[in-house]
Tab-separated table of C-alpha atoms in Angstrom:
chain	number	residue	atom	x	y	z
A	23	MET	CA	-0.124	-0.063	-0.073
A	24	VAL	CA	0.834	3.606	-0.611
A	25	THR	CA	0.668	6.086	1.953
A	26	PHE	CA	1.515	9.819	1.993
A	27	GLU	CA	1.154	11.930	5.155
A	28	GLY	CA	2.508	15.451	3.765
A	29	LEU	CA	0.136	18.198	3.525
A	30	PRO	CA	-2.549	17.935	0.719
A	31	GLY	CA	-1.009	17.127	-2.778
A	32	ALA	CA	2.729	17.841	-1.497
A	33	VAL	CA	1.846	21.414	-1.223
A	34	ALA	CA	3.930	23.262	1.209
A	35	VAL	CA	3.007	26.400	2.819
A	36	SER	CA	4.937	29.530	4.455
A	37	HIS	CA	4.152	32.941	5.758
A	38	LEU	CA	5.454	36.357	4.307
A	39	THR	CA	5.797	39.516	5.226
A	40	VAL	CA	7.131	41.518	2.293
A	41	TYR	CA	10.374	43.531	2.273
A	42	ASP	CA	9.170	47.083	2.481
A	43	TRP	CA	12.904	48.350	1.123
A	44	PRO	CA	12.484	50.927	-1.372
A	45	ALA	CA	13.985	49.794	-4.821
A	46	ALA	CA	15.972	52.037	-7.642
A	47	ASP	CA	12.444	52.233	-9.348
A	48	GLY	CA	11.006	53.763	-6.288
A	49	LEU	CA	8.909	50.366	-5.828
A	50	ARG	CA	9.420	48.570	-2.322
A	51	GLY	CA	9.108	44.914	-2.208
A	52	GLY	CA	10.818	41.748	-3.073
A	53	THR	CA	13.282	39.966	-5.312
A	54	PRO	CA	12.057	39.267	-8.983
A	55	HIS	CA	12.940	35.773	-9.732
A	56	LEU	CA	11.074	32.618	-11.233
A	57	HIS	CA	10.489	28.841	-10.968
A	58	LEU	CA	11.624	26.277	-13.259
A	59	THR	CA	9.700	23.294	-12.031
A	60	CYS	CA	7.004	24.549	-9.530
A	61	SER	CA	3.633	26.561	-9.759
A	62	GLU	CA	3.469	28.789	-6.784
A	63	GLY	CA	0.398	30.881	-5.507
A	64	TYR	CA	-0.422	33.574	-2.767
A	65	VAL	CA	-3.275	33.894	-0.410
A	66	VAL	CA	-3.280	37.330	0.903
A	67	VAL	CA	-4.242	37.738	4.353
A	68	GLY	CA	-3.174	41.454	4.926
A	69	GLY	CA	-2.090	44.920	3.569
A	70	SER	CA	-2.023	45.497	-0.013
A	71	GLY	CA	0.491	45.667	-2.882
A	72	SER	CA	0.857	43.953	-6.294
A	73	VAL	CA	2.726	40.943	-8.225
A	74	GLN	CA	4.568	42.135	-10.951
A	75	THR	CA	4.892	39.437	-13.656
A	76	LEU	CA	6.865	38.893	-16.910
A	77	THR	CA	6.687	36.033	-19.383
A	78	ALA	CA	6.715	35.359	-23.061
A	79	THR	CA	3.067	36.641	-23.265
A	80	GLY	CA	4.100	40.063	-21.763
A	81	TYR	CA	4.289	42.009	-18.810
A	82	ARG	CA	1.223	42.541	-16.157
A	83	GLU	CA	0.737	43.903	-12.494
A	84	THR	CA	-1.869	42.077	-10.510
A	85	PRO	CA	-3.523	43.835	-7.310
A	86	LEU	CA	-3.048	42.194	-4.020
A	87	THR	CA	-5.290	42.995	-1.486
A	88	PRO	CA	-6.758	40.799	1.609
A	89	GLY	CA	-8.779	37.282	0.244
A	90	ALA	CA	-7.007	37.465	-3.158
A	91	LEU	CA	-5.658	34.259	-4.497
A	92	VAL	CA	-3.212	34.556	-7.186
A	93	TRP	CA	-0.934	31.747	-8.647
A	94	PHE	CA	1.534	31.266	-11.557
A	95	THR	CA	3.113	28.425	-13.449
A	96	PRO	CA	6.831	27.827	-13.789
A	97	GLY	CA	8.729	30.161	-15.786
A	98	THR	CA	6.965	33.562	-14.542
A	99	ILE	CA	9.209	35.959	-13.281
A	100	HIS	CA	7.289	37.542	-10.554
A	101	ARG	CA	8.077	40.747	-8.191
A	102	LEU	CA	6.399	41.274	-5.264
A	103	VAL	CA	5.521	45.060	-4.686
A	104	ASN	CA	4.739	46.402	-0.972
A	105	GLU	CA	2.369	49.409	-0.969
A	106	ASP	CA	0.968	49.028	2.717
A	107	GLY	CA	2.071	46.051	4.795
A	108	LEU	CA	1.555	42.836	2.692
A	109	ARG	CA	1.393	39.787	3.922
A	110	LEU	CA	0.783	36.468	2.333
A	111	ILE	CA	0.292	32.859	2.713
A	112	VAL	CA	2.607	31.193	0.299
A	113	LEU	CA	1.514	28.148	-1.343
A	114	MET	CA	4.400	25.913	-2.846
A	115	GLN	CA	4.339	22.924	-5.431
A	116	ASN	CA	6.460	19.817	-4.600
A	117	SER	CA	7.112	20.325	-0.961
A	118	GLY	CA	8.066	23.509	-0.960
A	119	LEU	CA	10.642	22.885	-3.482
A	120	PRO	CA	10.685	26.927	-4.562
A	121	GLU	CA	12.469	27.353	-0.844
A	122	ALA	CA	14.545	24.860	-1.579
A	123	GLY	CA	16.475	25.675	-4.562
A	124	ASP	CA	14.346	26.079	-7.550
A	125	ALA	CA	14.458	29.696	-8.173
A	126	VAL	CA	16.528	31.916	-10.279
A	127	LEU	CA	16.945	35.301	-9.584
A	128	THR	CA	17.270	38.057	-12.089
A	129	LEU	CA	20.522	39.245	-11.840
A	130	PRO	CA	22.151	40.981	-14.871
A	131	PRO	CA	23.038	38.991	-17.725
A	132	GLY	CA	27.209	38.632	-16.586
A	133	ARG	CA	26.355	37.294	-13.394
A	134	LEU	CA	24.479	34.710	-14.854
A	135	THR	CA	26.929	33.124	-17.033
A	136	ASP	CA	29.237	31.524	-14.176
A	137	PRO	CA	27.574	29.044	-11.577
A	138	ASP	CA	30.205	30.205	-8.683
A	139	ASP	CA	29.641	34.049	-9.407
A	140	TYR	CA	26.027	33.401	-9.221
A	141	ARG	CA	25.802	31.326	-6.107
A	142	ALA	CA	27.899	34.355	-4.583
A	143	ALA	CA	25.574	36.624	-5.714
A	144	VAL	CA	22.614	35.351	-3.973
A	145	ALA	CA	23.836	33.266	-0.770
A	146	LEU	CA	23.161	34.974	2.475
A	147	PRO	CA	25.491	34.473	5.275
A	148	VAL	CA	23.806	31.870	7.428
A	149	ASP	CA	26.076	32.629	10.522
A	150	ALA	CA	25.797	36.135	10.133
A	151	GLY	CA	24.242	38.348	12.055
A	152	GLU	CA	20.664	39.954	11.300
A	153	ALA	CA	22.048	43.307	10.210
A	154	VAL	CA	24.682	41.437	7.601
A	155	GLN	CA	22.136	38.972	6.563
A	156	GLN	CA	19.500	42.153	5.938
A	157	LYS	CA	22.139	44.095	3.852
A	158	THR	CA	22.968	40.984	1.834
A	159	ALA	CA	19.217	40.562	0.981
A	160	ARG	CA	18.822	43.784	0.158
A	161	ALA	CA	21.836	43.959	-2.018
A	162	ARG	CA	20.911	40.661	-4.041
A	163	ARG	CA	17.177	42.500	-4.252
A	164	ASP	CA	18.776	45.245	-5.906
A	165	LEU	CA	20.650	43.198	-8.671
A	166	ALA	CA	17.768	41.313	-9.410
A	167	VAL	CA	15.310	44.295	-9.920
A	168	GLU	CA	18.284	46.004	-12.223
A	169	GLY	CA	17.757	42.988	-14.154
A	170	PHE	CA	13.970	42.649	-14.273
A	171	LEU	CA	13.755	46.142	-15.217
A	172	ALA	CA	15.995	45.477	-18.401
A	173	LEU	CA	14.082	42.298	-19.122
A	174	ARG	CA	10.615	43.966	-18.993
A	175	GLU	CA	11.814	46.926	-21.284
A	176	ALA	CA	12.996	44.484	-23.640
A	177	VAL	CA	9.913	42.462	-23.741
A	178	GLU	CA	7.535	45.535	-23.853
A	179	ASP	CA	9.724	46.864	-26.795
A	180	GLY	CA	9.266	43.640	-28.657
A	181	ASP	CA	12.420	41.846	-28.193
A	182	PRO	CA	11.756	38.493	-27.146
A	183	GLU	CA	15.702	37.205	-27.104
A	184	PRO	CA	16.655	38.886	-23.483
A	185	LEU	CA	14.225	36.628	-22.054
A	186	ALA	CA	14.916	33.897	-23.686
A	187	ALA	CA	18.518	34.257	-23.147
A	188	PHE	CA	17.703	34.382	-19.234
A	189	HIS	CA	15.271	31.134	-19.577
A	190	ARG	CA	18.325	29.297	-20.993
A	191	ALA	CA	20.993	30.712	-18.354
A	192	ALA	CA	18.601	29.618	-15.748
A	193	ALA	CA	17.986	26.234	-16.856
A	194	ALA	CA	21.966	25.594	-17.249
A	195	LEU	CA	22.275	27.152	-13.625
A	196	VAL	CA	19.714	24.294	-12.124
A	197	ARG	CA	20.655	21.940	-14.068
A	198	PRO	CA	23.373	20.081	-11.982
A	199	ARG	CA	20.281	19.925	-9.317
A	200	THR	CA	17.645	18.193	-11.149
A	201	GLY	CA	18.788	14.630	-9.514
A	202	GLU	CA	17.867	15.990	-6.227
A	203	TRP	CA	14.981	17.597	-7.305
A	204	ARG	CA	13.408	14.554	-8.750
A	205	THR	CA	14.033	12.811	-5.765
A	206	ARG	CA	11.838	15.090	-3.924
A	207	TRP	CA	9.139	15.175	-6.490
A	208	GLU	CA	9.131	11.017	-6.203
A	209	ASN	CA	8.629	11.171	-2.205
A	210	GLY	CA	6.264	13.871	-2.283
A	211	ALA	CA	3.784	14.690	-5.360
A	212	ALA	CA	4.675	11.360	-7.289
A	213	THR	CA	3.720	9.464	-3.750
A	214	ALA	CA	0.716	11.631	-2.817
A	215	ALA	CA	-0.631	10.952	-6.375
A	216	ALA	CA	0.121	7.046	-6.123
A	217	ALA	CA	-1.657	6.662	-2.694
A	218	THR	CA	-4.872	8.440	-4.166
A	219	ALA	CA	-4.460	5.774	-7.003
A	220	HIS	CA	-4.466	2.974	-4.686
A	221	GLN	CA	-6.892	4.380	-2.690
A	222	LEU	CA	-9.331	4.446	-5.597
A	223	ASP	CA	-8.290	0.909	-7.119
A	224	ALA	CA	-9.207	0.148	-3.258
A	225	LEU	CA	-12.726	1.514	-3.096
A	226	GLU	CA	-13.490	0.017	-6.685
A	227	ARG	CA	-12.825	-3.162	-5.128
A	228	GLY	CA	-15.279	-2.099	-2.186
A	229	GLU	CA	-12.383	-2.204	0.104
A	230	ALA	CA	-11.899	0.564	2.893
A	231	GLY	CA	-9.077	-0.684	4.879
A	232	HIS	CA	-6.873	1.875	3.992
A	233	LEU	CA	-9.140	4.242	6.184
A	234	ALA	CA	-8.022	2.706	9.552
A	235	GLY	CA	-4.678	4.517	8.908
A	236	ALA	CA	-6.003	7.755	9.156
A	237	ARG	CA	-3.650	10.139	11.067
A	238	VAL	CA	-3.689	13.862	12.241
A	239	HIS	CA	-1.040	15.878	12.307
A	240	ALA	CA	-0.361	19.527	13.422
A	241	GLU	CA	2.708	21.673	13.543
A	242	ARG	CA	3.760	25.327	14.394
A	243	PRO	CA	6.387	27.158	12.224
A	244	SER	CA	10.182	25.623	12.822
A	245	ALA	CA	11.677	29.243	12.056
A	246	TYR	CA	10.316	32.714	12.454
A	247	GLY	CA	11.355	35.893	10.310
A	248	ARG	CA	13.929	34.073	8.225
A	249	PHE	CA	15.182	35.937	5.376
A	250	GLY	CA	13.694	35.188	1.978
A	251	MET	CA	13.690	36.292	-1.453
A	252	CYS	CA	10.558	38.293	-1.124
A	253	GLY	CA	10.541	39.098	2.624
A	254	ARG	CA	10.476	37.468	6.016
A	255	LEU	CA	9.752	34.308	6.276
A	256	ASP	CA	7.839	31.861	8.763
A	257	VAL	CA	8.415	28.452	7.575
A	258	TYR	CA	7.187	24.959	8.539
A	259	ARG	CA	9.502	21.529	8.355
A	260	THR	CA	6.676	20.026	6.401
């Protein structure tokens, strides 16, 4: 029997308080980036703002106010803009893979060609104090906004090549990690889907034995206020 006891569908959850640091264009908010294998969603629980998105089909701004549900598929470059205390619940595909590596920041092209240079530009000093972590997170945000604004300008001018080049660079950067990502998917979303298939098969046979294995789980955040790409995160182990 296949069983799965993670969150429904192997979706992961975190609480996000979006950065209120102003960027070069005067907007306050997070770090533009994309995910290569994961969809991501937002449930707005407080404040207001927007999410700026950039895809091959163009640029878009989606308002974010309490009660809004917004989600996007892999390849969507997204930038959160904080207008007034924006707070979200973030839903992440594949057991939270977006916070575990499936993200490439929109750094300028020269910072995307060398994997070591890219990692150095986006890494946060784990053992440093909060002031140093904040300074580093803000610096990488500013670099990513610089690259994002250039990509947006190219798309709006009708030139698709800079965005396509960013996609190619992003794929090259994450290629060495796809093996570990596949293992996470196999142990998470793939197992969850297989468990449902087994349950449906049992019900078609008139069997209900799997119901005796029901379990209840509860967690509190395992970390509070962690510096993330878009803001301060409260995260769960699940």
